[in-house]
Short mmCIF file of N, CA and C in Angstrom, two decimals:
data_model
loop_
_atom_site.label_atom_id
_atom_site.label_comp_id
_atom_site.label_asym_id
_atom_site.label_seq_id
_atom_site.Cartn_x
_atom_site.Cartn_y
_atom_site.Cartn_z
N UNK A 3 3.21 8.10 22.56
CA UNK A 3 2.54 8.06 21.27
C UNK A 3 3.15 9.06 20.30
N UNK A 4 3.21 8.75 18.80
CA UNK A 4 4.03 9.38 18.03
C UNK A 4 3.12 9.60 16.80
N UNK A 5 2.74 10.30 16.15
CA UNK A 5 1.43 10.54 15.35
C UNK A 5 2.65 11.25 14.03
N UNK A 6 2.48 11.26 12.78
CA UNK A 6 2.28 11.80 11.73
C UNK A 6 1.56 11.73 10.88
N UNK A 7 1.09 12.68 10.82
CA UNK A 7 -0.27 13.86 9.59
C UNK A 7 -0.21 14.77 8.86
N UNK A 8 -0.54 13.92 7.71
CA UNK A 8 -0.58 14.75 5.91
C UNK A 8 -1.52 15.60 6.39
N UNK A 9 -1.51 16.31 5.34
CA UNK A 9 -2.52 17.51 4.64
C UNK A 9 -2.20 17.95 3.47
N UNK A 10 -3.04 18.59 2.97
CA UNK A 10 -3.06 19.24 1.61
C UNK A 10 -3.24 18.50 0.32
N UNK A 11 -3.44 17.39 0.53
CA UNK A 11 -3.52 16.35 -0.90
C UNK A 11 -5.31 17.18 -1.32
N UNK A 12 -5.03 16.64 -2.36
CA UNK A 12 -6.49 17.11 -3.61
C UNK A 12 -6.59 16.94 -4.38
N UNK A 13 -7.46 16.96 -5.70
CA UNK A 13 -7.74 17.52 -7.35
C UNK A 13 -7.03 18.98 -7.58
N UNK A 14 -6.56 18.68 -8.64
CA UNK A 14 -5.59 19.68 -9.28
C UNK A 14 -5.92 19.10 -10.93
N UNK A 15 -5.79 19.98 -11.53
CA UNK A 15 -5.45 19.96 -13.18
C UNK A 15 -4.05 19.72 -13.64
N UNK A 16 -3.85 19.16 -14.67
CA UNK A 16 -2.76 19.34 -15.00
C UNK A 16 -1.70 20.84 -14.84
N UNK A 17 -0.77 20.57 -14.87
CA UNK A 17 0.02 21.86 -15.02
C UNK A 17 -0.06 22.89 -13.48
N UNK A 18 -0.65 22.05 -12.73
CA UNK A 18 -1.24 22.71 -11.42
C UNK A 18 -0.18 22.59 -10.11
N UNK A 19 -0.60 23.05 -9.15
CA UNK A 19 0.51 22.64 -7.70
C UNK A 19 -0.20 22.69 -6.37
N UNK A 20 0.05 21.85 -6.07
CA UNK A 20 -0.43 21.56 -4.52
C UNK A 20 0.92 21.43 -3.30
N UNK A 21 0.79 21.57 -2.42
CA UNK A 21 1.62 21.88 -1.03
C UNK A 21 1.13 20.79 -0.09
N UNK A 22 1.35 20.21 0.36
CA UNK A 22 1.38 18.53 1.23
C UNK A 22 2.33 18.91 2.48
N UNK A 23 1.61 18.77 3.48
CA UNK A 23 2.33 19.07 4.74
C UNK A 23 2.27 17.84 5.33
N UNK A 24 2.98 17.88 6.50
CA UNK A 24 3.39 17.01 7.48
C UNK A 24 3.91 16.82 8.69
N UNK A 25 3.31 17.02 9.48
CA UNK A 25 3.13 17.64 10.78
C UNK A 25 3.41 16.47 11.94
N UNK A 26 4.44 16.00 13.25
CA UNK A 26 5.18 15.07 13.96
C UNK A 26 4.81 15.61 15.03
N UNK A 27 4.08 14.61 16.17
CA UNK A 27 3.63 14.80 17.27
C UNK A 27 3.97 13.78 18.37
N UNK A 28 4.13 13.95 19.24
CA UNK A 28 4.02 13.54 20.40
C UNK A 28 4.95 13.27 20.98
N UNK A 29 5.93 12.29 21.70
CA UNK A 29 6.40 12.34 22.93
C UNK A 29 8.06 11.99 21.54
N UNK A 30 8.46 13.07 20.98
CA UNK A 30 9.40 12.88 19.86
C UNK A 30 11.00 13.17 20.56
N UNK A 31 11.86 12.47 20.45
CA UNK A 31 13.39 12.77 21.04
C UNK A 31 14.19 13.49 19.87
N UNK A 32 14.45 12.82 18.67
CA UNK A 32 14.78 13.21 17.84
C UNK A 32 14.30 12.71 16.31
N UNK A 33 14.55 13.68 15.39
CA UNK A 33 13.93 12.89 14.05
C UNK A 33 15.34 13.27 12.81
N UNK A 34 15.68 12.05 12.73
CA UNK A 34 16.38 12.37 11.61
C UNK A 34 16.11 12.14 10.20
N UNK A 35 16.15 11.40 9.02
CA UNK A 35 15.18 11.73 8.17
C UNK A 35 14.08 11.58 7.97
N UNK A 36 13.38 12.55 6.98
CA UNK A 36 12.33 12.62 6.74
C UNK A 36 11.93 12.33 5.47
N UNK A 37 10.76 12.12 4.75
CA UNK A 37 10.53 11.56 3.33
C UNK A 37 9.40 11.77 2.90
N UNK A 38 8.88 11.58 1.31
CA UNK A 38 7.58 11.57 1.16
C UNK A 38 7.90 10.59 0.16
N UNK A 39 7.09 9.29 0.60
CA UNK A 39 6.88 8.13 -0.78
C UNK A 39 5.20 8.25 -1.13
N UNK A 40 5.06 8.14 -2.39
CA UNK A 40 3.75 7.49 -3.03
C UNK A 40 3.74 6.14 -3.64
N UNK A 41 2.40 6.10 -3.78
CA UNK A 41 1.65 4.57 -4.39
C UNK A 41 0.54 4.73 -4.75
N UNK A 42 1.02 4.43 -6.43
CA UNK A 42 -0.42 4.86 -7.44
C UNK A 42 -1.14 3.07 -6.84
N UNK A 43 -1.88 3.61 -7.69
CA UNK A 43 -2.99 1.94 -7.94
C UNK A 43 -2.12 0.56 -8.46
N UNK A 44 -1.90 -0.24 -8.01
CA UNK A 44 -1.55 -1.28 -8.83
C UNK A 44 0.09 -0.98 -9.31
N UNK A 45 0.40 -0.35 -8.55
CA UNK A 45 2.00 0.01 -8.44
C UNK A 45 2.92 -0.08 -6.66
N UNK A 46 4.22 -0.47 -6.69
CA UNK A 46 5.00 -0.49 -4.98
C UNK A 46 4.85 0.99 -4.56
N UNK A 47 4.95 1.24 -3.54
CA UNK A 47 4.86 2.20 -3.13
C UNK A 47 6.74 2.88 -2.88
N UNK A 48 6.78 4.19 -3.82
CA UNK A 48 8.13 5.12 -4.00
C UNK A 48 8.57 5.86 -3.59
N UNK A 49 9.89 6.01 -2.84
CA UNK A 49 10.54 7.55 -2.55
C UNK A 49 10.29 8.47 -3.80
N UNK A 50 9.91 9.39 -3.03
CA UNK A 50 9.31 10.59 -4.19
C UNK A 50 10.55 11.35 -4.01
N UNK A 51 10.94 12.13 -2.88
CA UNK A 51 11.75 12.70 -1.94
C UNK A 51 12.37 12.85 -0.79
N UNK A 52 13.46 12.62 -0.07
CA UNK A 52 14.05 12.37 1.05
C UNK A 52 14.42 14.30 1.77
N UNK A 53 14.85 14.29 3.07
CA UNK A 53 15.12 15.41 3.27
C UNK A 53 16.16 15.28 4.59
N UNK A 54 17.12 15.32 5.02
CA UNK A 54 18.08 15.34 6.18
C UNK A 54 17.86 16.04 7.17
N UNK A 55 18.11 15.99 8.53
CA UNK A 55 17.77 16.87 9.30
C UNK A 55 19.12 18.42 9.17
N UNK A 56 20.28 18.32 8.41
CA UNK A 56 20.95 18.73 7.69
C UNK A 56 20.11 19.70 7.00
N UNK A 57 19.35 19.13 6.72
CA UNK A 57 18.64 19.89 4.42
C UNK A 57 18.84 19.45 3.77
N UNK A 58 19.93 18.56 3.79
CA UNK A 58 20.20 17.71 2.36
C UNK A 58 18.90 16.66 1.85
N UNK A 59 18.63 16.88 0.37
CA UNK A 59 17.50 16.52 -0.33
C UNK A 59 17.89 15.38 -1.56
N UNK A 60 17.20 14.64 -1.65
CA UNK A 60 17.37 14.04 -2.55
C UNK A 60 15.72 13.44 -3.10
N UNK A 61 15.73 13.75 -4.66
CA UNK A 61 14.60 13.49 -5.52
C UNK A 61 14.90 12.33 -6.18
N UNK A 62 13.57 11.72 -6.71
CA UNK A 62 13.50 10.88 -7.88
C UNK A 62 13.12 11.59 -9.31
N UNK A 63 13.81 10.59 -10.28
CA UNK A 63 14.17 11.57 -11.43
C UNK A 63 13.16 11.74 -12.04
N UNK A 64 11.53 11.96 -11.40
CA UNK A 64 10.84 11.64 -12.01
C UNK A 64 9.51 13.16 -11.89
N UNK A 65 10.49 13.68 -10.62
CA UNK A 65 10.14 14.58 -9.82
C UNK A 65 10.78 16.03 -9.82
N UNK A 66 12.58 15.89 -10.10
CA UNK A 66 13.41 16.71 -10.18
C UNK A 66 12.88 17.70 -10.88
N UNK A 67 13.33 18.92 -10.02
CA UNK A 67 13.11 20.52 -10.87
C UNK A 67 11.47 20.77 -11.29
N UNK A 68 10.69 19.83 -10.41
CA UNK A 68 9.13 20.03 -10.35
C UNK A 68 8.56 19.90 -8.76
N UNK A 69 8.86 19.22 -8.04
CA UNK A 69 8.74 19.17 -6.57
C UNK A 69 9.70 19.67 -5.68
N UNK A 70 9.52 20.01 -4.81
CA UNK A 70 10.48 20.98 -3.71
C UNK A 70 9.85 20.42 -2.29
N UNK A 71 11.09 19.64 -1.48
CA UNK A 71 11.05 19.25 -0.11
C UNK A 71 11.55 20.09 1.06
N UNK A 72 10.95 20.36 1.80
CA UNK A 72 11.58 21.20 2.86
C UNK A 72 11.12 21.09 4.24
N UNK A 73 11.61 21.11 5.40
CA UNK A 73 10.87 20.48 6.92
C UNK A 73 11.68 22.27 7.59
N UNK A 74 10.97 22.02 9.07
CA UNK A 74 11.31 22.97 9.96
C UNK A 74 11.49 22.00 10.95
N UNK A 75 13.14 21.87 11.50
CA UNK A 75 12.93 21.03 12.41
C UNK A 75 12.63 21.56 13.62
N UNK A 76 12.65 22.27 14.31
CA UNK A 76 11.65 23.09 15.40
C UNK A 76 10.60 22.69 15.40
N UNK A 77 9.66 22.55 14.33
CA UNK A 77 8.41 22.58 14.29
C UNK A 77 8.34 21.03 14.16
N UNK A 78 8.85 20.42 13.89
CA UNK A 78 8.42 18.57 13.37
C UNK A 78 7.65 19.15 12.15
N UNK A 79 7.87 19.80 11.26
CA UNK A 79 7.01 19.65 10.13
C UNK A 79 7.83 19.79 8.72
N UNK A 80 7.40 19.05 7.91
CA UNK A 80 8.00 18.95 6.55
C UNK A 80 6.66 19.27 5.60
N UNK A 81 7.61 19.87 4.19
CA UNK A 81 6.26 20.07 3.35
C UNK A 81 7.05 19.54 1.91
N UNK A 82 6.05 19.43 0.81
CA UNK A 82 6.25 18.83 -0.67
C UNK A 82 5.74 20.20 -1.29
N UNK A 83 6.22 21.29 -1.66
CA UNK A 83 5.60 21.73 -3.16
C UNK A 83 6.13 20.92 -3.99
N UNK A 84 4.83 20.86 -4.95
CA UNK A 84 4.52 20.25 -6.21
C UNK A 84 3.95 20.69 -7.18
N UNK A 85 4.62 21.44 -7.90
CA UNK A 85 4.26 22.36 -9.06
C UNK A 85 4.33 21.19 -10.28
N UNK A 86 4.49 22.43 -11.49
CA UNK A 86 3.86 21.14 -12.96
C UNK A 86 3.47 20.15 -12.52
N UNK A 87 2.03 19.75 -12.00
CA UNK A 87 1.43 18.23 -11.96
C UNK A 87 0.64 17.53 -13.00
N UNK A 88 1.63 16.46 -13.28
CA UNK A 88 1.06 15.47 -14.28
C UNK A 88 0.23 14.35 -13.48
N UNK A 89 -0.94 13.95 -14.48
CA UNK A 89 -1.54 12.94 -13.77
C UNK A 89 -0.96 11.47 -13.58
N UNK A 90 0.86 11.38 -14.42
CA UNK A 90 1.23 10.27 -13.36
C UNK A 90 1.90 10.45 -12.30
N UNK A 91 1.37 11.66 -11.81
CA UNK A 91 1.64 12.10 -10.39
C UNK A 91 0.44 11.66 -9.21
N UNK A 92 -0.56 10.96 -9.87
CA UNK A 92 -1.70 10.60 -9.00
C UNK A 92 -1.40 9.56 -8.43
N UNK A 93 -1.82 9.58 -7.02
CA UNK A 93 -1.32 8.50 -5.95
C UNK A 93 -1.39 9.18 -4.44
N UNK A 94 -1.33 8.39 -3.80
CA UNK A 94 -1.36 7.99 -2.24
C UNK A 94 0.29 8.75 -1.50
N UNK A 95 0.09 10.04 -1.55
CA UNK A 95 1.33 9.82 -0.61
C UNK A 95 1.52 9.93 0.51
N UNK A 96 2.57 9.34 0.85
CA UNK A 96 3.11 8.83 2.49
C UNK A 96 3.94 10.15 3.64
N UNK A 97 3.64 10.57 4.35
CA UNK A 97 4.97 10.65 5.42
C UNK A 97 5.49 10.02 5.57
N UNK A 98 7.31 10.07 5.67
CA UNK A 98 7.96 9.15 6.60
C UNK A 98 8.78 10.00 7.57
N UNK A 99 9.22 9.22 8.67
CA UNK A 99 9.81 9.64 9.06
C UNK A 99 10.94 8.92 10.03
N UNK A 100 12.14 9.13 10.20
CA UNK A 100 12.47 7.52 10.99
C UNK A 100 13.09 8.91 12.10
N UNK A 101 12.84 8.42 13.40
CA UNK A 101 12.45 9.03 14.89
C UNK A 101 12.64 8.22 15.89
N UNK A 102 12.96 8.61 16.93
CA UNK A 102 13.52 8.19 17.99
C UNK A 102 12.99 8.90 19.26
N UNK A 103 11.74 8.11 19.86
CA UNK A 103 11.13 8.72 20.29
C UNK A 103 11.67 8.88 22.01
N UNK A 104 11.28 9.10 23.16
CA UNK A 104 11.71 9.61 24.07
C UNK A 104 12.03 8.00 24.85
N UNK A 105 10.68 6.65 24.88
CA UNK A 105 10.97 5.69 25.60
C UNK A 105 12.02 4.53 24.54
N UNK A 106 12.64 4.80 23.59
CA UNK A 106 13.40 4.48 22.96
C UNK A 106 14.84 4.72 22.76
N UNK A 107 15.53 3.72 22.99
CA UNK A 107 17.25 4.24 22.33
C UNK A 107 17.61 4.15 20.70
N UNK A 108 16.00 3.98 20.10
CA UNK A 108 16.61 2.98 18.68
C UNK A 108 15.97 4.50 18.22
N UNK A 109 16.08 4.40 16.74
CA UNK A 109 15.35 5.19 15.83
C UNK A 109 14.43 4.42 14.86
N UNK A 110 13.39 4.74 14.41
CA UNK A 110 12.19 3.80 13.88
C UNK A 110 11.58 4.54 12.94
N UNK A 111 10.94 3.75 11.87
CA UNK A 111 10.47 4.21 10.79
C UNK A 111 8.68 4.48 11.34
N UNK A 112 8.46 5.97 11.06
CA UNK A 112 7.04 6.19 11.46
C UNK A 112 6.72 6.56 9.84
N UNK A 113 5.26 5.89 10.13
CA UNK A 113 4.26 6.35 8.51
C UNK A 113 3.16 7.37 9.15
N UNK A 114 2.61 8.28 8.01
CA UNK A 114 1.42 8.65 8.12
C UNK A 114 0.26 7.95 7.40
N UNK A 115 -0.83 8.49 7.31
CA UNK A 115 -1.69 8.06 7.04
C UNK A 115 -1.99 8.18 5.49
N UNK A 116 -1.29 8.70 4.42
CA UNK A 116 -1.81 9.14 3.38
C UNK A 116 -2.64 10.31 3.31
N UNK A 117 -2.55 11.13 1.76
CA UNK A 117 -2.94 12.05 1.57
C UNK A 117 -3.56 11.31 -0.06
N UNK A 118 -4.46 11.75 -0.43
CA UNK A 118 -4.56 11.57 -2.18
C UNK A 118 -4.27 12.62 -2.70
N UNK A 119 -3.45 12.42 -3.93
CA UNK A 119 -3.57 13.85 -4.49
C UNK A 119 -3.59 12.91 -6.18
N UNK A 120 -4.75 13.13 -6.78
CA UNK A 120 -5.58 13.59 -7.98
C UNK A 120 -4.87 14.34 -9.13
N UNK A 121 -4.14 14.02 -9.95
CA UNK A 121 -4.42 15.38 -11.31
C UNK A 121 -4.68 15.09 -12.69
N UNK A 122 -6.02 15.13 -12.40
CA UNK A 122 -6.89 15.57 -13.62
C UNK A 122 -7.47 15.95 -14.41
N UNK A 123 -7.85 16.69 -15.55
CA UNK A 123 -8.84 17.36 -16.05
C UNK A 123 -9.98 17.22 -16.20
#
């Protein structure tokens, strides 16, 4: 069994920042990238940010020089700061992670469960 779990989604105000974790459990071999997509209401669901087991990062331009991706691979955990938040930053976001777990030779795309994160006044 292979579990990933958000945290930290919430209400925030504009101009505000929240920290979104993401935490990889269970019987894990290796994980090579990692990601955070969202999905507002009535919109596909988006790469927000990608992250390499490297470090190498890559944003959407929508995000750049306002969100910051970073994982510990020791730990299986990745996080999103998200500073200046605008409310078309409101939406559902995702863990990803594509992993290769121990009864597997393949590597596979794992989701979490969602986090909401809110910014409103």
């Amino acid at each position: 069994q292979v579990q990933l779990v958000e945290s930290g989604g919430g209400l925030v105000q504009p101009g505000g920042s929240l920290r979104l974790s993401c935490a990889a459990s269970g019987s894990i071999f290796s994980i090579n990238a990692m990601g955070w997509y969202r999905q507002a209401p009535g919109k596909q669901r988006e790469l927000v940010a990608d992250i390499t087991g490297g470090g190498s990062t890559i944003y959407a331009d929508s995000v750049k020089g306002r969100f910051t991706i970073s994982r510990d691979n020791d730990k299986n955990t990745m996080w999103l700061q998200m500073n200046s938040l605008k409310p078309e930053d409101t939406a559902v976001y995702y863990c990803n992670a594509k992993l290769k777990p121990y009864s597997s030779f393949y590597y596979f795309d794992y989701w979490g469960q969602g986090t909401q994160v809110t910014v409103s006044s």
